PDB file of C-alpha atoms in Angstrom:
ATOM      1  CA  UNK A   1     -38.563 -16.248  44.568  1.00 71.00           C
ATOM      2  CA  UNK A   2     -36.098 -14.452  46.695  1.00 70.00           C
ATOM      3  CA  UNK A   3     -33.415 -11.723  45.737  1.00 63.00           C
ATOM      4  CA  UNK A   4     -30.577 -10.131  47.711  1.00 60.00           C
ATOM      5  CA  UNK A   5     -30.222  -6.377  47.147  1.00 59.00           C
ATOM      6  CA  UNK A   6     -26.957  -5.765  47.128  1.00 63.00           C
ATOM      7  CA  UNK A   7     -25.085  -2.397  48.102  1.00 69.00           C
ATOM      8  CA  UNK A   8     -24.540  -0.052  45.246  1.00 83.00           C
ATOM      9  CA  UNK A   9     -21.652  -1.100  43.014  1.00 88.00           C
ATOM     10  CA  UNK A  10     -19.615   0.769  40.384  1.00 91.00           C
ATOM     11  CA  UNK A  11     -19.864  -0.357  36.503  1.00 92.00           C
ATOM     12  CA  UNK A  12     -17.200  -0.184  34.141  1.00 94.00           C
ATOM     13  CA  UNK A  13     -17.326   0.269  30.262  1.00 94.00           C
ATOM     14  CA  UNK A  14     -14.244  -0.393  28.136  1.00 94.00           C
ATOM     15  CA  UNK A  15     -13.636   1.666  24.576  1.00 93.00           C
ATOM     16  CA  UNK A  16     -10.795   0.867  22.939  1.00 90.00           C
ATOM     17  CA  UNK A  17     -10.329   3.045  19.857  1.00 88.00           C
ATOM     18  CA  UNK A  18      -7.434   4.400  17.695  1.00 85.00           C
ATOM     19  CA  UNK A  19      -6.060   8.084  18.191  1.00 80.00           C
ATOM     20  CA  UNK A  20      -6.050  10.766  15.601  1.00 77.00           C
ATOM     21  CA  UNK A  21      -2.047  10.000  14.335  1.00 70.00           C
ATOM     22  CA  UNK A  22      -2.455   5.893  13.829  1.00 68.00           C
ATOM     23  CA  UNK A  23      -3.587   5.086  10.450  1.00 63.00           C
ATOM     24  CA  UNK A  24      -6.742   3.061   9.367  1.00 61.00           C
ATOM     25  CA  UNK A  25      -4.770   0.026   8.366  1.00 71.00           C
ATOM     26  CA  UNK A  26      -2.791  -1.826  10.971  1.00 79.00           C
ATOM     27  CA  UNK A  27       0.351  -3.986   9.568  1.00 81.00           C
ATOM     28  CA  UNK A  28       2.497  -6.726  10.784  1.00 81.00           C
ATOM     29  CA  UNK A  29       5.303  -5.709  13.296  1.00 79.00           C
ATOM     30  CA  UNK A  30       3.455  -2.235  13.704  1.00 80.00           C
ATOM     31  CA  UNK A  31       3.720  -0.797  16.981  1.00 83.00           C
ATOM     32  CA  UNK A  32       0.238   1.861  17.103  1.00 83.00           C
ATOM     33  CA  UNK A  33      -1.160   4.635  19.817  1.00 87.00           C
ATOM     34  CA  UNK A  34      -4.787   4.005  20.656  1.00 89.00           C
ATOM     35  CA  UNK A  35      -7.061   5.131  23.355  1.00 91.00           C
ATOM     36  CA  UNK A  36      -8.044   3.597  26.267  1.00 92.00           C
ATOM     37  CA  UNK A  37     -11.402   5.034  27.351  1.00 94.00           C
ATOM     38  CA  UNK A  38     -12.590   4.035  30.686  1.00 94.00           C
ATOM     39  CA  UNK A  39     -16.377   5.104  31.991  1.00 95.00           C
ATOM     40  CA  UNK A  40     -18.431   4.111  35.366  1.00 94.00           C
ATOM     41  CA  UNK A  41     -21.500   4.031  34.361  1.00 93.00           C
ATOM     42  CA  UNK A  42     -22.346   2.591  38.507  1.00 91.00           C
ATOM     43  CA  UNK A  43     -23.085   4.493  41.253  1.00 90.00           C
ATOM     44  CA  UNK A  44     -19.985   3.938  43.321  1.00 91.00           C
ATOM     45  CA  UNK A  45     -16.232   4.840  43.044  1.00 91.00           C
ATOM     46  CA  UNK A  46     -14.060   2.280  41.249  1.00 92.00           C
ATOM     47  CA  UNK A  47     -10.306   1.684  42.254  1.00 92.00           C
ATOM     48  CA  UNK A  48      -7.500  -0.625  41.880  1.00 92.00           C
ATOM     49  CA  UNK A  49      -8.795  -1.460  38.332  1.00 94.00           C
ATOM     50  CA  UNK A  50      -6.265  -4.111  36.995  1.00 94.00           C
ATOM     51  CA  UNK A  51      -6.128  -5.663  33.375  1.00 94.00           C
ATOM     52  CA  UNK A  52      -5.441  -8.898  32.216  1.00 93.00           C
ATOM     53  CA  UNK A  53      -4.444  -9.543  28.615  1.00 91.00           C
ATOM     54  CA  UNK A  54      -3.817 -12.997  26.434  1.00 88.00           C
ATOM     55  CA  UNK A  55      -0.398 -11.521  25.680  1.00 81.00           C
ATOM     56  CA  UNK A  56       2.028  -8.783  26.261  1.00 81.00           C
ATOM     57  CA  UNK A  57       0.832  -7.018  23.055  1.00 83.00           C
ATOM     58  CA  UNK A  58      -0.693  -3.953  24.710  1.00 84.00           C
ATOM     59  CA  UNK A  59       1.647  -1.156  26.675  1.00 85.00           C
ATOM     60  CA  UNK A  60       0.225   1.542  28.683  1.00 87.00           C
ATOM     61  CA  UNK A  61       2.111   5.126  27.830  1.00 84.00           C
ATOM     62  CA  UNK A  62       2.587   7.110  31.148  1.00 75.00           C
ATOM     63  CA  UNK A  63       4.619  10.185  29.112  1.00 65.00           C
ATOM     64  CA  UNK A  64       4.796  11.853  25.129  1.00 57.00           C
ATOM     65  CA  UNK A  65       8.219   9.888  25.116  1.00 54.00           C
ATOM     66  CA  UNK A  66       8.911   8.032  21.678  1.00 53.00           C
ATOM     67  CA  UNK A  67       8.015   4.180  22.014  1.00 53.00           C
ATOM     68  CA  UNK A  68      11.094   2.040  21.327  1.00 55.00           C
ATOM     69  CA  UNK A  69      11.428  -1.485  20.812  1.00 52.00           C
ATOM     70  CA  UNK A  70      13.430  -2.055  24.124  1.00 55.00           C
ATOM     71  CA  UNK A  71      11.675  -0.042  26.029  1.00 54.00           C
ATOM     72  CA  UNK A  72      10.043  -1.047  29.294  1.00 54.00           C
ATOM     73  CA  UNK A  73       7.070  -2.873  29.433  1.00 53.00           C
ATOM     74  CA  UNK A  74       4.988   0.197  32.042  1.00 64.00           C
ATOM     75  CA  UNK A  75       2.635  -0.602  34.770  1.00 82.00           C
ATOM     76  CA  UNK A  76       2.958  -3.751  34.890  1.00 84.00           C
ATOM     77  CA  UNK A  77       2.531  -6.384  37.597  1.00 85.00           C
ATOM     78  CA  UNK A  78       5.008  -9.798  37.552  1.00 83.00           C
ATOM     79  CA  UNK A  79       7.434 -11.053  34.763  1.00 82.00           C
ATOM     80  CA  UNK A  80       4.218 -12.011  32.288  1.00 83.00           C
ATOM     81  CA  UNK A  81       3.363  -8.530  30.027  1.00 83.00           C
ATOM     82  CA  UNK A  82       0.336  -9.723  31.050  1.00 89.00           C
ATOM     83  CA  UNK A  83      -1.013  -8.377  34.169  1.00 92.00           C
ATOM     84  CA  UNK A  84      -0.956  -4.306  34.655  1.00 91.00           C
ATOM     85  CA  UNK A  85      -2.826  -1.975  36.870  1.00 92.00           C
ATOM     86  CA  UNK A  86      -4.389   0.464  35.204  1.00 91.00           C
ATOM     87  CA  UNK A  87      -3.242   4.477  36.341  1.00 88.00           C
ATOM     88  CA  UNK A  88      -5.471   6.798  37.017  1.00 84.00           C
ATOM     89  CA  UNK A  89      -3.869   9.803  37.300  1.00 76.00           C
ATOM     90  CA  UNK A  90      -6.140  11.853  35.407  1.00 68.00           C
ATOM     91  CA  UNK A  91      -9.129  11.125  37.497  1.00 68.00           C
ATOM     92  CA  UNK A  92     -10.851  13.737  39.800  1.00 68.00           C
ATOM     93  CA  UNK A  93      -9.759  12.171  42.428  1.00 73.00           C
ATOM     94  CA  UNK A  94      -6.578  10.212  42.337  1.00 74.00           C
ATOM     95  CA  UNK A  95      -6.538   6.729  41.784  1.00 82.00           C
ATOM     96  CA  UNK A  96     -10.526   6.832  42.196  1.00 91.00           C
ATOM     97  CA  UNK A  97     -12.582   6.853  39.067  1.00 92.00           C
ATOM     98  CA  UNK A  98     -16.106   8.451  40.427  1.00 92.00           C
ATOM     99  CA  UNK A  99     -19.518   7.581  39.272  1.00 92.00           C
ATOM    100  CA  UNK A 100     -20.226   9.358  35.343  1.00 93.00           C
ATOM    101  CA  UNK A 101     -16.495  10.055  35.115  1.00 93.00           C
ATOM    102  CA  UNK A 102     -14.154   8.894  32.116  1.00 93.00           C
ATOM    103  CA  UNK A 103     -10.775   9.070  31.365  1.00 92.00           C
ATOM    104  CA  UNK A 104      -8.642   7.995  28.849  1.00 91.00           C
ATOM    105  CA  UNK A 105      -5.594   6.293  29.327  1.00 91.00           C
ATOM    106  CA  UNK A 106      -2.892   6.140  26.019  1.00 89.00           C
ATOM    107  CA  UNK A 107      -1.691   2.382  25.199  1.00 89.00           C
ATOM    108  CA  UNK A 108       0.265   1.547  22.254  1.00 87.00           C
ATOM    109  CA  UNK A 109      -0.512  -2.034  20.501  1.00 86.00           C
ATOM    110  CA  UNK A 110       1.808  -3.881  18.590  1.00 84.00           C
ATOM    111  CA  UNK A 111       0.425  -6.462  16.174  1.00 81.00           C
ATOM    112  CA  UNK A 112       2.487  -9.855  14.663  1.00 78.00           C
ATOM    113  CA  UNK A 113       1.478 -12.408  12.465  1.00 72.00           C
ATOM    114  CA  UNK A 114      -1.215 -11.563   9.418  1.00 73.00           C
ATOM    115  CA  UNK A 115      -5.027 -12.151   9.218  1.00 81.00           C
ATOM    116  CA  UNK A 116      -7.405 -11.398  12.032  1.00 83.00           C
ATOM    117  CA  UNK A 117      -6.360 -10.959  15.459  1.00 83.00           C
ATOM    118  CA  UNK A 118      -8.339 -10.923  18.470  1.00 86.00           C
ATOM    119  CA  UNK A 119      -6.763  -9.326  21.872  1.00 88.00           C
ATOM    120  CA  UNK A 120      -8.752 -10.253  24.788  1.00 93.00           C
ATOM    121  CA  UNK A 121      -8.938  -8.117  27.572  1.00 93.00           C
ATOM    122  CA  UNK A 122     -10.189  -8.814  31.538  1.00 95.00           C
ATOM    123  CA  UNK A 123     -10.455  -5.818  33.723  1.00 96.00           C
ATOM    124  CA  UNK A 124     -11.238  -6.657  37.271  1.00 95.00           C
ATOM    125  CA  UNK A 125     -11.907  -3.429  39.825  1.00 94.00           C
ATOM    126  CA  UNK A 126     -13.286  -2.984  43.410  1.00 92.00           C
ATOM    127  CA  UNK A 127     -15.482  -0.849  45.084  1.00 90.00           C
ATOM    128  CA  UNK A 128     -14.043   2.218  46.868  1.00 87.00           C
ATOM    129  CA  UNK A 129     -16.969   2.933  48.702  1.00 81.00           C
ATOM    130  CA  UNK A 130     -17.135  -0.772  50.507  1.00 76.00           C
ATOM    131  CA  UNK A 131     -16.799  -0.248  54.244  1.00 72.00           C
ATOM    132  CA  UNK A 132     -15.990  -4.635  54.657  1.00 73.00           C
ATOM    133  CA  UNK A 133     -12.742  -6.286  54.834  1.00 69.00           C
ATOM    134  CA  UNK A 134     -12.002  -7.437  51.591  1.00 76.00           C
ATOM    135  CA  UNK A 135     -13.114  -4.823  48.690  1.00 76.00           C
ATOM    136  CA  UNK A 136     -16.036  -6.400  46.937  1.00 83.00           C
ATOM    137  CA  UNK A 137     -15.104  -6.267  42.895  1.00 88.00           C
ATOM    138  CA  UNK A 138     -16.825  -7.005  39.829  1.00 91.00           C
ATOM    139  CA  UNK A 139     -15.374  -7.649  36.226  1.00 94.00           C
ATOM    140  CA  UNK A 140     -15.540  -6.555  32.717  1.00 94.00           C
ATOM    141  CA  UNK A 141     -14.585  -8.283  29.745  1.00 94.00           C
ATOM    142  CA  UNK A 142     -13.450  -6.844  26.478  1.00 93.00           C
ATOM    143  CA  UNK A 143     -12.374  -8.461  22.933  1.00 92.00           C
ATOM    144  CA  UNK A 144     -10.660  -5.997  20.611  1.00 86.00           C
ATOM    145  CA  UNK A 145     -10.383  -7.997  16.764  1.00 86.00           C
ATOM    146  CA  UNK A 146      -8.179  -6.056  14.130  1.00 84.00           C
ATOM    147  CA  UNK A 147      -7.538  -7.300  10.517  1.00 83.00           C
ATOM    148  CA  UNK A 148      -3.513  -7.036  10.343  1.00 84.00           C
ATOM    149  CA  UNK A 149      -1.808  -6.560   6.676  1.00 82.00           C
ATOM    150  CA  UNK A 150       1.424  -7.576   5.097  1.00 80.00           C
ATOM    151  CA  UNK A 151       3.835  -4.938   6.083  1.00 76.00           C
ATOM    152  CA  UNK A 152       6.347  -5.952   3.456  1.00 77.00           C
ATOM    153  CA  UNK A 153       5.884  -8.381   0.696  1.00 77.00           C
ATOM    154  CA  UNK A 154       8.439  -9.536  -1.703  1.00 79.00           C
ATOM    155  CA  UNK A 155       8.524 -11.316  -5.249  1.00 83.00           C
ATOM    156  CA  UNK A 156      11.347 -12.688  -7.457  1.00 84.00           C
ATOM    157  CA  UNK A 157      11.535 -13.997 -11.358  1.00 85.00           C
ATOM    158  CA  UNK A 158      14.637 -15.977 -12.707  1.00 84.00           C
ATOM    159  CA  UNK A 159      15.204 -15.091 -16.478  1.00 84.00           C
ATOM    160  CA  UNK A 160      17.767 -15.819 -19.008  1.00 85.00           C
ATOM    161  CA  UNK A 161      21.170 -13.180 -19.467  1.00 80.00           C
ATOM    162  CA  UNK A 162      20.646 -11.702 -22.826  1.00 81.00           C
ATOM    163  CA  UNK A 163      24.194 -10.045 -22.299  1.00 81.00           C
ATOM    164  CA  UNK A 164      25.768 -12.785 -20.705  1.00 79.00           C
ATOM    165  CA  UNK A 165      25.208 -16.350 -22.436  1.00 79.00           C
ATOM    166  CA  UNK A 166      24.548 -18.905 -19.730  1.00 78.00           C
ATOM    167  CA  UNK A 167      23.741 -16.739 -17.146  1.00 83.00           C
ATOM    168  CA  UNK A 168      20.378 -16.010 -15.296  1.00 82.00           C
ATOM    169  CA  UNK A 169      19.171 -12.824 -13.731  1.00 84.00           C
ATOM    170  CA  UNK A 170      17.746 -13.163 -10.352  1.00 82.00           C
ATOM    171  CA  UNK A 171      15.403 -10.290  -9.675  1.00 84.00           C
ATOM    172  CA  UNK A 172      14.196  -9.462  -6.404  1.00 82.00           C
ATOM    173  CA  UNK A 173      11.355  -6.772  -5.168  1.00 81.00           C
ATOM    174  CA  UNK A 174      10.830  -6.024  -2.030  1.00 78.00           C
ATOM    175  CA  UNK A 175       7.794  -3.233  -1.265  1.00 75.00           C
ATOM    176  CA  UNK A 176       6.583  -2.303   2.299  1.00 70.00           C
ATOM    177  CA  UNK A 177       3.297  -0.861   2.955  1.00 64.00           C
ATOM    178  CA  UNK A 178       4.537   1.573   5.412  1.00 59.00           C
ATOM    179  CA  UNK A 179       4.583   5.529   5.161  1.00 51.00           C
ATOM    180  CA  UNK A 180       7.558   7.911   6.362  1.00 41.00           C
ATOM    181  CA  UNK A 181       5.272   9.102   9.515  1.00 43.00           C
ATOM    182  CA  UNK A 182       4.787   5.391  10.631  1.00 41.00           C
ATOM    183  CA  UNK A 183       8.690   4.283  10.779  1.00 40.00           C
ATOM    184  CA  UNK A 184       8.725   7.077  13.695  1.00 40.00           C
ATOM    185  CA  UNK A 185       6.398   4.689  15.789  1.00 35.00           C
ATOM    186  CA  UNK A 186       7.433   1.605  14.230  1.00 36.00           C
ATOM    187  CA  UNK A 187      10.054  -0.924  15.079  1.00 34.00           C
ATOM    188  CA  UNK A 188      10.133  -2.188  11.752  1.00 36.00           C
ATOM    189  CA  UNK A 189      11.741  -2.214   8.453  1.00 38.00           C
ATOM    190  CA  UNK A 190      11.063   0.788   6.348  1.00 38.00           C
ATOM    191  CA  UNK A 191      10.923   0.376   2.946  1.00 37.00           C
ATOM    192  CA  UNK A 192      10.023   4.112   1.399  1.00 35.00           C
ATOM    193  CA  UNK A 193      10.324   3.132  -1.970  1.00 36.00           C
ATOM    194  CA  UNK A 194      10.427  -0.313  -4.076  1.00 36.00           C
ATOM    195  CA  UNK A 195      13.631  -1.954  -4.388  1.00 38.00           C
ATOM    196  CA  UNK A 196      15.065  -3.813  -7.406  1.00 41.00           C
ATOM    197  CA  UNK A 197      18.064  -5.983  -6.825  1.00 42.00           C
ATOM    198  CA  UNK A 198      19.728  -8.042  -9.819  1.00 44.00           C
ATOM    199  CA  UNK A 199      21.827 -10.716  -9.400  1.00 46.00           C
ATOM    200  CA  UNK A 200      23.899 -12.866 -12.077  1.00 46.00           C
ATOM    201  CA  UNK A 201      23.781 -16.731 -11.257  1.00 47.00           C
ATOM    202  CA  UNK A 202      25.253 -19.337 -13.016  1.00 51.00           C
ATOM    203  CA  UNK A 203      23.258 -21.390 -15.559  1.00 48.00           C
ATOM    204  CA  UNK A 204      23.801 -24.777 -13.248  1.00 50.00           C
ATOM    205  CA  UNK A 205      21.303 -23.338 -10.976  1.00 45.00           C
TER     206      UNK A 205
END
């Protein structure tokens, strides 16, 4: 049997965690801050680390500015969402992450739909060290799955007028999961306290 050594490479390992300010439960139409954590665990500079999602559902943050719904989509690379190179700004040496270095870059995630959801993630990066032509590069893979909750739920009950013969009352509630400190970092809905509309229909319906 036969093997090739090959030069020394870097090695990347992908964290993706929640900061301090998101809460524990993640809801539908919830934009959230999490941390990016990137470490080379090789023994040879990384650069030009790009990242490849399965949809534009992640955004990198490059300032404290407030996230908005229309904001721009931030280092990213064509028309997809999809495809975004990865900053590293706060890396020894700039746009170089060394061997046993980690940052950690801020992203903000915004979740749709209910149920499980798994966000796939493909980080390809090349070796700053190579000397050839083309960069050699090697690739990482990461799969992020977060259970997503109801954000607002809603329930209604038809009953007879006791006021008003032949007339129903339509009653509607309408209660969102949400807290005052999320609607800051959300682009939904906020509901802060249950709402009770009545209606008076007529009996044909």
């Amino acid at each position: 049997m036969r093997s090739k050594v090959e030069q020394e490479m870097p090695s990347l390992k992908v964290v993706l965690s929640p900061d301090e300010n998101t809460k524990g439960t993640v809801l539908q139409g919830q934009t959230s801050r999490w941390k990016l954590k990137l470490s080379n665990l090789g023994y040879s500079p990384a650069s030009n680390i790009m990242l490849k999602t399965n949809a534009p559902w992640l955004n990198i943050i490059q300032s404290d500015e407030e996230i908005t719904e229309d904001g721009p989509t931030s280092c990213c690379v064509g028309p997809s969402g999809t495809l975004m190179k990865i900053p590293l700004k706060n890396a020894d040496r700039l746009d170089v992450l060394q061997p046993g270095e980690t940052i950690e870059v801020p992203v903000s995630i915004r979740t749709s739909g209910g149920g499980r959801q798994d966000f796939y993630m493909l980080f390809r990066y090349e070796n700053a060290a190579s000397s050839s032509v083309v960069p050699r590069h090697r690739w990482a893979r990461k799969l992020l799955s977060v259970p997503v909750y109801p954000s607002i739920t809603m329930s209604a009950s038809l009953m007879p007028s006791y006021s008003n013969k032949g007339e129903h009352i339509l009653s509607v509630e309408v209660s969102s999961s949400l807290f005052v400190d999320c609607c800051k970092s959300s682009a939904s809905i906020c509901f802060l306290s249950l709402i009770s509309i009545s209606l008076h229909a007529p009996s044909s319906l």
